[in-house]
Coordinates of C-alpha atoms in Angstrom, one line a residue:
X1 CA 61.2 -73.4 -42.2
X2 CA 61.4 -77.1 -43.2
X3 CA 62.0 -78.0 -39.6
X4 CA 58.9 -76.2 -38.4
X5 CA 56.8 -77.8 -41.2
X6 CA 58.2 -81.3 -40.2
X7 CA 57.4 -80.6 -36.6
X8 CA 53.8 -79.5 -37.4
X9 CA 53.2 -82.6 -39.5
X10 CA 54.4 -84.8 -36.7
X11 CA 52.3 -82.9 -34.2
X12 CA 49.2 -83.3 -36.4
X13 CA 49.9 -87.1 -36.7
X14 CA 50.2 -87.3 -32.9
X15 CA 47.0 -85.4 -32.5
X16 CA 45.2 -87.6 -35.0
X17 CA 46.4 -90.7 -33.1
X18 CA 45.3 -89.2 -29.8
X19 CA 41.8 -88.5 -31.1
X20 CA 41.4 -92.0 -32.4
X21 CA 42.7 -93.5 -29.2
X22 CA 40.3 -91.4 -27.1
X23 CA 37.3 -92.4 -29.1
X24 CA 38.1 -96.1 -29.0
X25 CA 38.7 -96.0 -25.3
X26 CA 35.5 -94.1 -24.7
X27 CA 33.6 -97.0 -26.3
X28 CA 35.3 -99.6 -24.2
X29 CA 34.7 -97.6 -21.0
X30 CA 31.0 -97.2 -21.9
X31 CA 30.8 -100.9 -22.7
X32 CA 32.4 -101.8 -19.4
X33 CA 30.1 -99.6 -17.3
X34 CA 27.0 -100.8 -19.0
X35 CA 28.1 -104.4 -18.4
X36 CA 28.6 -103.5 -14.7
X37 CA 25.2 -101.9 -14.5
X38 CA 23.2 -104.8 -15.8
X39 CA 23.5 -107.0 -12.6
X40 CA 22.3 -104.0 -10.5
X41 CA 19.4 -103.4 -12.9
X42 CA 18.4 -107.1 -12.7
X43 CA 18.6 -107.1 -8.9
X44 CA 16.6 -103.9 -8.5
X45 CA 13.9 -104.9 -11.0
X46 CA 13.5 -108.6 -10.4
X47 CA 14.4 -109.0 -6.7
X48 CA 13.5 -105.6 -5.1
X49 CA 10.7 -104.8 -7.6
X50 CA 11.6 -101.1 -7.8
X51 CA 10.1 -98.8 -10.3
X52 CA 12.2 -98.3 -13.4
X53 CA 12.3 -94.4 -13.3
X54 CA 13.6 -94.7 -9.7
X55 CA 16.3 -97.2 -10.6
X56 CA 17.4 -95.1 -13.6
X57 CA 17.6 -91.9 -11.6
X58 CA 19.0 -93.2 -8.3
X59 CA 21.0 -96.3 -9.0
X60 CA 22.1 -96.1 -12.6
X61 CA 22.3 -92.4 -13.4
X62 CA 25.9 -91.9 -12.5
X63 CA 29.1 -92.3 -14.6
X64 CA 29.5 -92.6 -18.3
X65 CA 26.7 -95.2 -18.7
X66 CA 24.4 -92.8 -16.9
X67 CA 25.3 -90.0 -19.1
X68 CA 24.9 -91.8 -22.4
X69 CA 22.2 -94.4 -21.7
X70 CA 20.3 -94.4 -18.4
X71 CA 19.7 -90.6 -17.9
X72 CA 18.5 -90.0 -21.5
X73 CA 16.2 -93.0 -21.1
X74 CA 14.9 -91.6 -17.8
X75 CA 14.3 -88.2 -19.4
X76 CA 12.6 -89.7 -22.4
X77 CA 10.3 -91.7 -20.1
X78 CA 9.3 -88.7 -17.9
X79 CA 9.0 -86.0 -20.6
X80 CA 7.3 -87.8 -23.5
X81 CA 4.1 -89.7 -23.9
X82 CA 5.7 -92.2 -26.2
X83 CA 5.8 -96.0 -25.6
X84 CA 8.7 -97.5 -23.7
X85 CA 10.1 -99.0 -26.9
X86 CA 10.2 -95.6 -28.6
X87 CA 12.0 -94.1 -25.6
X88 CA 14.4 -97.0 -25.6
X89 CA 15.1 -96.6 -29.3
X90 CA 15.8 -92.8 -28.8
X91 CA 18.2 -93.6 -25.9
X92 CA 20.0 -96.2 -28.1
X93 CA 20.6 -93.6 -30.8
X94 CA 23.3 -92.0 -28.7
X95 CA 25.3 -95.3 -28.3
X96 CA 27.8 -96.9 -30.6
X97 CA 26.3 -99.5 -33.0
X98 CA 28.4 -102.2 -31.3
X99 CA 26.6 -101.7 -28.0
X100 CA 23.2 -101.0 -29.6
X101 CA 23.2 -104.4 -31.3
X102 CA 23.7 -106.2 -28.0
X103 CA 21.3 -104.1 -25.9
X104 CA 18.3 -103.8 -28.3
X105 CA 16.5 -107.0 -27.1
X106 CA 16.5 -105.6 -23.6
X107 CA 14.2 -102.7 -24.7
X108 CA 11.5 -105.2 -25.5
X109 CA 11.8 -107.2 -22.3
X110 CA 12.2 -104.5 -19.7
X111 CA 8.4 -103.8 -19.5
X112 CA 7.7 -107.5 -19.3
X113 CA 9.8 -108.2 -16.1
X114 CA 9.9 -111.5 -14.3
X115 CA 12.1 -114.5 -15.0
X116 CA 12.2 -113.7 -18.7
X117 CA 13.8 -110.4 -18.0
X118 CA 16.2 -111.9 -15.5
X119 CA 17.5 -114.5 -17.9
X120 CA 17.7 -111.9 -20.7
X121 CA 19.7 -109.5 -18.6
X122 CA 22.1 -112.3 -17.5
X123 CA 22.6 -113.4 -21.1
X124 CA 23.2 -109.8 -22.3
X125 CA 25.6 -109.2 -19.5
X126 CA 27.6 -112.4 -20.4
X127 CA 27.6 -111.3 -24.0
X128 CA 28.8 -107.8 -23.1
X129 CA 31.6 -109.2 -21.0
X130 CA 32.7 -111.4 -23.8
X131 CA 32.5 -108.5 -26.2
X132 CA 34.5 -106.4 -23.9
X133 CA 37.4 -108.9 -23.7
X134 CA 37.4 -109.3 -27.5
X135 CA 37.3 -105.5 -28.1
X136 CA 40.2 -105.0 -25.6
X137 CA 42.4 -107.4 -27.5
X138 CA 41.3 -105.9 -30.8
X139 CA 41.9 -102.4 -29.6
X140 CA 45.5 -103.2 -28.6
X141 CA 46.3 -104.3 -32.2
X142 CA 44.3 -101.4 -33.7
X143 CA 46.0 -98.8 -31.6
X144 CA 49.4 -100.1 -32.6
X145 CA 48.5 -100.2 -36.3
X146 CA 46.9 -96.7 -36.2
X147 CA 50.0 -95.3 -34.5
X148 CA 52.2 -96.9 -37.2
X149 CA 50.0 -95.6 -40.0
X150 CA 49.8 -92.0 -38.5
X151 CA 53.5 -91.7 -38.0
X152 CA 54.6 -93.5 -41.1
X153 CA 52.3 -91.3 -43.2
X154 CA 53.7 -88.2 -41.5
X155 CA 57.3 -89.4 -42.2
X156 CA 56.3 -90.0 -45.8
X157 CA 54.9 -86.5 -46.2
X158 CA 58.0 -85.0 -44.6
X159 CA 60.2 -87.0 -47.0
X160 CA 58.1 -85.9 -50.0
X161 CA 58.2 -82.2 -49.0
X162 CA 62.0 -82.2 -48.3

């Protein structure tokens, strides 16, 4: 019976680590995809002068960033009578705060367009790429520490219960 209890405790520690790892990797993947989408957005708006709903649905609506940012924004724009800033804010509510903090200025500048938008997108893209590198390094350390904490806590509980 003690062996089964110890096994269940270790299994729950492994599952807790897996859930934490999955959530942090999801944030990094989302950050990477949004950073990859920004040059395309800049090109389609500034150079090709395409309409934003078309860009969101056709060019940016795929993948993880499309699921969490671009498609909700497109749906908000087509189904509500709110201003663009209100639709942008609602789309930002689904993203992690780390990403929202970097992308929030873009919501005010997308309706403006032109050179101001182009330079803002480039600046935000550079900042997201730097943030991605920093977060990848931080994630390596955090994952090691969380694995150590999960399994050492499980080992402690097993020792206490034995």
